[in-house]
PDB file of C-alpha atoms in Angstrom:
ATOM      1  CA  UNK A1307      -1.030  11.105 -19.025  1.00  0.00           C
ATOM      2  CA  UNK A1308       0.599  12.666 -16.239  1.00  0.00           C
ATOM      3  CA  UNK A1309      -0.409  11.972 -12.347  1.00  0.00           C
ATOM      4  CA  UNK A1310      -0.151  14.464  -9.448  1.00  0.00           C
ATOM      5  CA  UNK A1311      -0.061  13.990  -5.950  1.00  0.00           C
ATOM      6  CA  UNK A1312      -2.539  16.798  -4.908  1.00  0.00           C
ATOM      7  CA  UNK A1313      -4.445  17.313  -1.545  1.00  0.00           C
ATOM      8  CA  UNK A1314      -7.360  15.081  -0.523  1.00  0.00           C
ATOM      9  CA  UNK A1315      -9.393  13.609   2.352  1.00  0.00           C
ATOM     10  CA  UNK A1316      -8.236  10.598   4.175  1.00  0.00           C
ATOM     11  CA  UNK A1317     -10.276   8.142   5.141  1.00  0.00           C
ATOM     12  CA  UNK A1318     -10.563   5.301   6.921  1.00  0.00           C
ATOM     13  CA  UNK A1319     -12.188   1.629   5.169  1.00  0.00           C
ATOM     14  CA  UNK A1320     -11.670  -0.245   8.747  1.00  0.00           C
ATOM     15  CA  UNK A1321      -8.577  -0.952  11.171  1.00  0.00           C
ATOM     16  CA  UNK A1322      -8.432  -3.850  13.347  1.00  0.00           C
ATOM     17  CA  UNK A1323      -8.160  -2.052  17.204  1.00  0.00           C
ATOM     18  CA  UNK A1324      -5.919  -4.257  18.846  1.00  0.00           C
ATOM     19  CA  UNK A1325      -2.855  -5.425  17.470  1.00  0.00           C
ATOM     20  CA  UNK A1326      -0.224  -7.637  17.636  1.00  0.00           C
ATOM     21  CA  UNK A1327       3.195  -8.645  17.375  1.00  0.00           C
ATOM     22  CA  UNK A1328       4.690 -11.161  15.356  1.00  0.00           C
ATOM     23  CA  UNK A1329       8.015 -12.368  14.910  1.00  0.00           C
ATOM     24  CA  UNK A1330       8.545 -14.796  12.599  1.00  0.00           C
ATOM     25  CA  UNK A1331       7.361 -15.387   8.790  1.00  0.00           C
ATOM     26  CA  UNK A1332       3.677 -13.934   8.159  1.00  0.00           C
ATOM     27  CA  UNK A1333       1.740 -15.305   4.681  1.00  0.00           C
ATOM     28  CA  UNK A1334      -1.563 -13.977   4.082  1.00  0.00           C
ATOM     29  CA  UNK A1335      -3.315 -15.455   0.953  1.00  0.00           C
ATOM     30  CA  UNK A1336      -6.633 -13.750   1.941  1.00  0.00           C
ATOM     31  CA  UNK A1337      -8.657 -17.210   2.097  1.00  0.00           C
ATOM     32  CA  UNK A1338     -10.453 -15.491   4.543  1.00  0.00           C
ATOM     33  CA  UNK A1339     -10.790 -12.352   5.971  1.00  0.00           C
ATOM     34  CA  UNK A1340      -8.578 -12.999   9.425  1.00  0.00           C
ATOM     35  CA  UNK A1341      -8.001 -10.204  11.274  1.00  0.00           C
ATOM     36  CA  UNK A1342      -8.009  -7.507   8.013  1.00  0.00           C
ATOM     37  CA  UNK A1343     -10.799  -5.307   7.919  1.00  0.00           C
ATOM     38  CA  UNK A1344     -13.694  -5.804   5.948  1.00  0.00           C
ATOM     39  CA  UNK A1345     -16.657  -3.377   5.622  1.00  0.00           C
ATOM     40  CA  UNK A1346     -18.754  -1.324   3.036  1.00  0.00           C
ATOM     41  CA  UNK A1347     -20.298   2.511   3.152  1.00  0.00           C
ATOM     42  CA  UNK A1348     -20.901   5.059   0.515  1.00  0.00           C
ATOM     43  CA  UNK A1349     -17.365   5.923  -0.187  1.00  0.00           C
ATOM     44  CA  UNK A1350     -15.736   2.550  -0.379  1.00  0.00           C
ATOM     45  CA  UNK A1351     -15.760  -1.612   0.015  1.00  0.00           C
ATOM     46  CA  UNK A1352     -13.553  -4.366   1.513  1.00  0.00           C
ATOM     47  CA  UNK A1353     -14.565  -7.867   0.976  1.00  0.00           C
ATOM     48  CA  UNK A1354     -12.655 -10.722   0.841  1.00  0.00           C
ATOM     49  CA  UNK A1355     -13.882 -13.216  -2.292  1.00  0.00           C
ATOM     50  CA  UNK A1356     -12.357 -16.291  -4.226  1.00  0.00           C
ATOM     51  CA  UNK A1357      -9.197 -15.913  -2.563  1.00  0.00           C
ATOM     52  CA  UNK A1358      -8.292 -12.119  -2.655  1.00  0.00           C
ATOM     53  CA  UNK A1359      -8.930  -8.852  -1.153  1.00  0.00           C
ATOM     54  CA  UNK A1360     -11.032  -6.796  -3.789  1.00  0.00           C
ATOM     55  CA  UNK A1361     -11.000  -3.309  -2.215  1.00  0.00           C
ATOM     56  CA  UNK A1362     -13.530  -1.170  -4.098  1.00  0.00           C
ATOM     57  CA  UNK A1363     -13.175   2.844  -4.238  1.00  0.00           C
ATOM     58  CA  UNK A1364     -16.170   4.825  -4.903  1.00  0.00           C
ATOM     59  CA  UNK A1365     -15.845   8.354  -4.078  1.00  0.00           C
ATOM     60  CA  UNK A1366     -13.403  10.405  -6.451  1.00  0.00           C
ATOM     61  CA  UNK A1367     -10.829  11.453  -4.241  1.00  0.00           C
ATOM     62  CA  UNK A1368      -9.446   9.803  -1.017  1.00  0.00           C
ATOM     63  CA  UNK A1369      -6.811   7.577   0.300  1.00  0.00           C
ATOM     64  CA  UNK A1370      -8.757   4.561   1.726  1.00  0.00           C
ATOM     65  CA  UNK A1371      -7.201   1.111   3.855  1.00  0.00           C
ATOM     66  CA  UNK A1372      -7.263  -1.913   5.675  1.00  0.00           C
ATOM     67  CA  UNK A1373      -4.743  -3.252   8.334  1.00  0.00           C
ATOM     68  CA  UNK A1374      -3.500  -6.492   9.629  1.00  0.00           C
ATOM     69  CA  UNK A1375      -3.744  -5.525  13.027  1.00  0.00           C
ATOM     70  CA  UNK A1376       0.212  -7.024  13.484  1.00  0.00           C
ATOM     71  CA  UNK A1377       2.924  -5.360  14.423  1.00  0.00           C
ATOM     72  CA  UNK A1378       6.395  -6.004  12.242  1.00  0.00           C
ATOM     73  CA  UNK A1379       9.795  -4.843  12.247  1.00  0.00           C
ATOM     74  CA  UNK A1380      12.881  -5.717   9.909  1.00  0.00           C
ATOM     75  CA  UNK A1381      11.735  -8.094   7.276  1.00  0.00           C
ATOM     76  CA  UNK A1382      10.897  -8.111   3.143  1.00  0.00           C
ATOM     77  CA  UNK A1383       7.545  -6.669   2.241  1.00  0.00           C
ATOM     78  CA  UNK A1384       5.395  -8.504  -0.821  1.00  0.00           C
ATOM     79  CA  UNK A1385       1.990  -7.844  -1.807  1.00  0.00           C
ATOM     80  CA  UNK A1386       0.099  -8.945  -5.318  1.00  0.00           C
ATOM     81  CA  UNK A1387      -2.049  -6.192  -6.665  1.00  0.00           C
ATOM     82  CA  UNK A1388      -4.689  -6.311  -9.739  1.00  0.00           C
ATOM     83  CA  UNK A1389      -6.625  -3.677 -11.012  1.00  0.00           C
ATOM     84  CA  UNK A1390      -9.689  -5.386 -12.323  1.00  0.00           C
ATOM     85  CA  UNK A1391     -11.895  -2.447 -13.068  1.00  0.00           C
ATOM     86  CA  UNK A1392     -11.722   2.154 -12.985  1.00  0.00           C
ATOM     87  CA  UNK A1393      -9.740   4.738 -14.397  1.00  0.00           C
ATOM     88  CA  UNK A1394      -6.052   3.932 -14.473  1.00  0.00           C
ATOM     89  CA  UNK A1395      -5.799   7.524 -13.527  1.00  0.00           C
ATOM     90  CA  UNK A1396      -5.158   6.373  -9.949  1.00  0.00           C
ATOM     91  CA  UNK A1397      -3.198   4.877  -6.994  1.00  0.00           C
ATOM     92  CA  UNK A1398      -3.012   1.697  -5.017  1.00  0.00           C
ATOM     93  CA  UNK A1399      -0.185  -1.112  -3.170  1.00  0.00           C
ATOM     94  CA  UNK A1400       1.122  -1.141   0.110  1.00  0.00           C
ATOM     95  CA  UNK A1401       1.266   0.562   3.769  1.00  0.00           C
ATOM     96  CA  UNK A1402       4.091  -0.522   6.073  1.00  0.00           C
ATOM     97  CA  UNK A1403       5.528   0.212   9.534  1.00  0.00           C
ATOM     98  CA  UNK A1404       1.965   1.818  10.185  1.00  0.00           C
ATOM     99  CA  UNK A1405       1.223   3.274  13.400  1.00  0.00           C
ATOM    100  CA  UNK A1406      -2.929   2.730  13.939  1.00  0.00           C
ATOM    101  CA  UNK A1407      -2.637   4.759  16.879  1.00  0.00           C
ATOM    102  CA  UNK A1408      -1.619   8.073  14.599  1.00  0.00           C
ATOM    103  CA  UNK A1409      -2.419   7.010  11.371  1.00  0.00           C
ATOM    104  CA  UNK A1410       1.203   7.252  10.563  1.00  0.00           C
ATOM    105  CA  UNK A1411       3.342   5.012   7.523  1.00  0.00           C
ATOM    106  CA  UNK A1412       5.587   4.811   4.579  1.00  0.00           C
ATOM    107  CA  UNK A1413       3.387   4.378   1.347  1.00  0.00           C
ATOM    108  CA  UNK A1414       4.288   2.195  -1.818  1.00  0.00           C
ATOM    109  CA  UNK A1415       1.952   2.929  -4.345  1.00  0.00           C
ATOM    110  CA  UNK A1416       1.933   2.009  -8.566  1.00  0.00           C
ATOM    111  CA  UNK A1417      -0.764   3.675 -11.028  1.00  0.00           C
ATOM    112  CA  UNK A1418      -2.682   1.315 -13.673  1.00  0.00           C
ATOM    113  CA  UNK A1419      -1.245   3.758 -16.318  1.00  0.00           C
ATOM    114  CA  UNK A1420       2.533   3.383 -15.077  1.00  0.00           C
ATOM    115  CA  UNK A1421       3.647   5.330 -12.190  1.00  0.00           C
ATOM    116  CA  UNK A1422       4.894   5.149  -8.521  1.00  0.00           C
ATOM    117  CA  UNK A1423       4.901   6.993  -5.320  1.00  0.00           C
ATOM    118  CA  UNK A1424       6.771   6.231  -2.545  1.00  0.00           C
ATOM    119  CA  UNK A1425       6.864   8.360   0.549  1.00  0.00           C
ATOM    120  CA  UNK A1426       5.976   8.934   4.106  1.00  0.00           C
ATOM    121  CA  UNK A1427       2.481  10.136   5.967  1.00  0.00           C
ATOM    122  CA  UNK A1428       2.248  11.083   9.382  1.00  0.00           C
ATOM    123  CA  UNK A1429      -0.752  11.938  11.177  1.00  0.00           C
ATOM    124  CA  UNK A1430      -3.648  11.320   9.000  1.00  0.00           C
ATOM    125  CA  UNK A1431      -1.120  12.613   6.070  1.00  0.00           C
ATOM    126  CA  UNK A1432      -2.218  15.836   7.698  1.00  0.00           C
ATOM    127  CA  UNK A1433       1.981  15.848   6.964  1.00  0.00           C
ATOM    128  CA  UNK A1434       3.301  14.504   4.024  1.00  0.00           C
ATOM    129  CA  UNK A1435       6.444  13.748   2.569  1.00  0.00           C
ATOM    130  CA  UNK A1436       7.584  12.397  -0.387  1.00  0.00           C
ATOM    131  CA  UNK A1437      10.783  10.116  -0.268  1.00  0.00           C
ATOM    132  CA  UNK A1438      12.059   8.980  -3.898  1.00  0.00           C
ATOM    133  CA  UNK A1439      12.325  11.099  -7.103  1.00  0.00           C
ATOM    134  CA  UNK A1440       9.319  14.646  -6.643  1.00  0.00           C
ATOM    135  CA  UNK A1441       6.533  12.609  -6.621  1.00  0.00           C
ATOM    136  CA  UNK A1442       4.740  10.476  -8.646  1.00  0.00           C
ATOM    137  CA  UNK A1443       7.486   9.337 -11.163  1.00  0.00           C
ATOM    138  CA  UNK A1444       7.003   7.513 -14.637  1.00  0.00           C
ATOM    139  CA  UNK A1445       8.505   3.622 -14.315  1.00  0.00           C
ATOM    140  CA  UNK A1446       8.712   0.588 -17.197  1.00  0.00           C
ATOM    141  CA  UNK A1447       8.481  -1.423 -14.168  1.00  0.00           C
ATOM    142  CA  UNK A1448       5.017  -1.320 -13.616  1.00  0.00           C
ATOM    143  CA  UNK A1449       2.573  -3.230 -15.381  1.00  0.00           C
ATOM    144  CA  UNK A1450       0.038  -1.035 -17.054  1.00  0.00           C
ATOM    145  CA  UNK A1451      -4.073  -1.326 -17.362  1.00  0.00           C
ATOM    146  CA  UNK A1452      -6.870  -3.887 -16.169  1.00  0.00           C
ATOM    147  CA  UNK A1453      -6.490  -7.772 -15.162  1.00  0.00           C
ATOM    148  CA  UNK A1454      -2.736  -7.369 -14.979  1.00  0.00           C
ATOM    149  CA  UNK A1455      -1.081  -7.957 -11.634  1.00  0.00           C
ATOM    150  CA  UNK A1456       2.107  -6.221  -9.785  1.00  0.00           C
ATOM    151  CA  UNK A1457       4.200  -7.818  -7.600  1.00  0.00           C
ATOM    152  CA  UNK A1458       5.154  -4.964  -4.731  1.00  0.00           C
ATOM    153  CA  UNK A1459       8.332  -5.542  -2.641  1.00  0.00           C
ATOM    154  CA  UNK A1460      10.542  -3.674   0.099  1.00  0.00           C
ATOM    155  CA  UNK A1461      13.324  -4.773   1.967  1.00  0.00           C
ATOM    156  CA  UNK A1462      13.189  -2.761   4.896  1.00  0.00           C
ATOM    157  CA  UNK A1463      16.110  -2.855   6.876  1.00  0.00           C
ATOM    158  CA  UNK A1464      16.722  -0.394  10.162  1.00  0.00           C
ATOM    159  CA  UNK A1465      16.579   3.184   7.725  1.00  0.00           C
ATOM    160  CA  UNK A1466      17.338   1.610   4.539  1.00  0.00           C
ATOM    161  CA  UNK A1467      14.520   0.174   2.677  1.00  0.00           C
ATOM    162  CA  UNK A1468      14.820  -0.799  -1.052  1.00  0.00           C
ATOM    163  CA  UNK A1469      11.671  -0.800  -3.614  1.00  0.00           C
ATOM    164  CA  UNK A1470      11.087  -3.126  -6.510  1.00  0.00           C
ATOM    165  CA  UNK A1471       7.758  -3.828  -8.665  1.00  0.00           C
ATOM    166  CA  UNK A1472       8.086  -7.148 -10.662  1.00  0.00           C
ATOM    167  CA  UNK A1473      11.397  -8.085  -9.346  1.00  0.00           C
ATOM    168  CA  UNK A1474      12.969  -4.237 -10.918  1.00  0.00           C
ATOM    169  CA  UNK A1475      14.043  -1.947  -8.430  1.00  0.00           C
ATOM    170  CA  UNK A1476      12.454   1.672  -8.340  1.00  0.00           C
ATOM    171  CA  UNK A1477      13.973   3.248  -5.867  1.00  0.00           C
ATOM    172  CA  UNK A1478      15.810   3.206  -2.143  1.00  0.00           C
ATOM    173  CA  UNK A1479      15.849   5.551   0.562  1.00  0.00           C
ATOM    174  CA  UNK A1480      17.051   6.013   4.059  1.00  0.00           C
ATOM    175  CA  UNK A1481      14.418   7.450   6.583  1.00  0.00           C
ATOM    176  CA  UNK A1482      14.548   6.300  10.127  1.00  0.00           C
ATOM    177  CA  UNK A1483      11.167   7.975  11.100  1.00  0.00           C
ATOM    178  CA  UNK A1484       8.992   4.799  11.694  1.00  0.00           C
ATOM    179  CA  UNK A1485      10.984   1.162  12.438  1.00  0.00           C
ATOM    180  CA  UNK A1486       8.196  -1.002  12.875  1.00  0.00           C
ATOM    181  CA  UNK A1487       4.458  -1.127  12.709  1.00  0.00           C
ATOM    182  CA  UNK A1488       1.209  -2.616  11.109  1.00  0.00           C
ATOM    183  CA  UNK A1489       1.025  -3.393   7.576  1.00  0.00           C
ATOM    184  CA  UNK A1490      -1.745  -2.319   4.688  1.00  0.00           C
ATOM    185  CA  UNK A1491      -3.024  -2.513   1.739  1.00  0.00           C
ATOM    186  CA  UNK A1492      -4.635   0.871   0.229  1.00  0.00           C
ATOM    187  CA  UNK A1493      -6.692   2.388  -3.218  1.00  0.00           C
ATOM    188  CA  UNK A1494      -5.847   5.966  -3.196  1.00  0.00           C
ATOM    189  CA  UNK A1495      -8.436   7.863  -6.220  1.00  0.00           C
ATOM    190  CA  UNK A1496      -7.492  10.957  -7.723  1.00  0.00           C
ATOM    191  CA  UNK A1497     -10.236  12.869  -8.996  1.00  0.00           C
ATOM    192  CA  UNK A1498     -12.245  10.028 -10.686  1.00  0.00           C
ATOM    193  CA  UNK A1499     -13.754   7.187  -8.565  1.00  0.00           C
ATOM    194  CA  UNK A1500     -15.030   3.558  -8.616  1.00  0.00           C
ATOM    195  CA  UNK A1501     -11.465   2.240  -9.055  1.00  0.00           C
ATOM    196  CA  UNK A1502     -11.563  -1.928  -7.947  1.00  0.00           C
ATOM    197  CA  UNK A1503      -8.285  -3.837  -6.943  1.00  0.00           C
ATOM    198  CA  UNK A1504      -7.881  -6.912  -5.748  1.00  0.00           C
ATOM    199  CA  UNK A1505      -4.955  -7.858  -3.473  1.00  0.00           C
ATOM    200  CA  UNK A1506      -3.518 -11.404  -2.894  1.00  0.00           C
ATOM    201  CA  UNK A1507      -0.295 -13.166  -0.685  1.00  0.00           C
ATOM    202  CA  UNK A1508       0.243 -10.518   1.368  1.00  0.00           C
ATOM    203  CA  UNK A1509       3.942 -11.758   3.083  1.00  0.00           C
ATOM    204  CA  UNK A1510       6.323 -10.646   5.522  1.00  0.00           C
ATOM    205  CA  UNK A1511       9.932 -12.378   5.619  1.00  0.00           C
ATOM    206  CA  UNK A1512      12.056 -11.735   8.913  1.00  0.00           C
ATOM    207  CA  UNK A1513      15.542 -11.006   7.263  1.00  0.00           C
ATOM    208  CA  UNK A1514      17.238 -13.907   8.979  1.00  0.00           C
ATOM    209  CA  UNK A1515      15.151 -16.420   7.087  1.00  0.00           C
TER     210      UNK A1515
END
């Protein structure tokens, strides 16, 4: 089954408002909630249980997140993500270089059934664009269906940022649009809801270590 990235509303789980800076190695392995956002309503859930994120998706269509509240600049991107229950119809991963202030980022995102977008959104993706291949693109790399997890990587570097999922590259680009920012973790549903991931070791590496 084929995905499409089609129009839909953006919203908003929870962002941390003030944010900041930080330098050197960041691990997050979601023992707690820190300074992520956390919160529940009728579209979607954030909690943080048993040592992960599990970020719950209700409504049928939407791209939903939670922030950090830091701010990071060069440095190798890694985030665990599980789909434990939902259609595999569906997106979810990573945000980086996001600006809270615009609701601007690039987006890394793998499908349960075996697919990956990578591009850019800009002002509450009222502006779009997509940066690797036309879209969602078909890749061996992913892991496909329930209880299985994907590793999520970028080496962001000035422009040049390189993508892998379970240590196989999908893709590179060069973009100079954002060069630091916030980072995320997001569920994006596309046309079928209740979709359930849970995230884990959340790291940033400064390239110079």
């Amino acid at each position: 089954m084929g995905l499409k990235r089609t129009p839909y509303l953006l919203l908003l789980l929870l962002l941390l408002a003030a944010c900041g800076s930080l330098s050197g190695p960041y691990t997050e392995p979601f023992d707690d909630a820190g300074g992520w956002g956390v919160g529940s309503d009728v579209d979607a859930e954030g909690t943080v249980d048993n040592g992960r994120y599990e970020f719950l998706v209700k409504s049928n269509l939407g791209l939903f997140w939670s922030t950090a509240g830091r701010s990071f600049e060069d440095g190798v991107y890694e985030v665990e993500a599980t789909q434990v229950e939902g259609p595999l119809d569906n997106g979810y991963g990573m945000l980086f270089r996001v600006d809270d202030d615009t609701d601007s980022f690039y987006i890394f995102e793998v499908s349960g059934d075996g697919y990956v977008w990578i591009g850019r959104c800009e002002n509450g993706c009222d502006e779009e664009e997509v940066l690797i291949e036309d879209g969602w693109f078909a890749s061996e790399a992913v892991n496909q269906g329930l209880d299985v997890a994907n590793q999520l990587r970028v080496r962001a570097e000035g422009a040049n940022m390189i993508f892998s999922v379970n240590d196989q590259e999908v893709g590179r680009v060069t973009d100079n649009t954002f060069d630091e920012g916030d980072i995320g973790i997001m569920v994006e549903t596309l046309g079928e809801g209740n979709v359930l991931v849970a995230f884990d070791n959340f790291t940033v590496t400064p390239l110079d270590q």
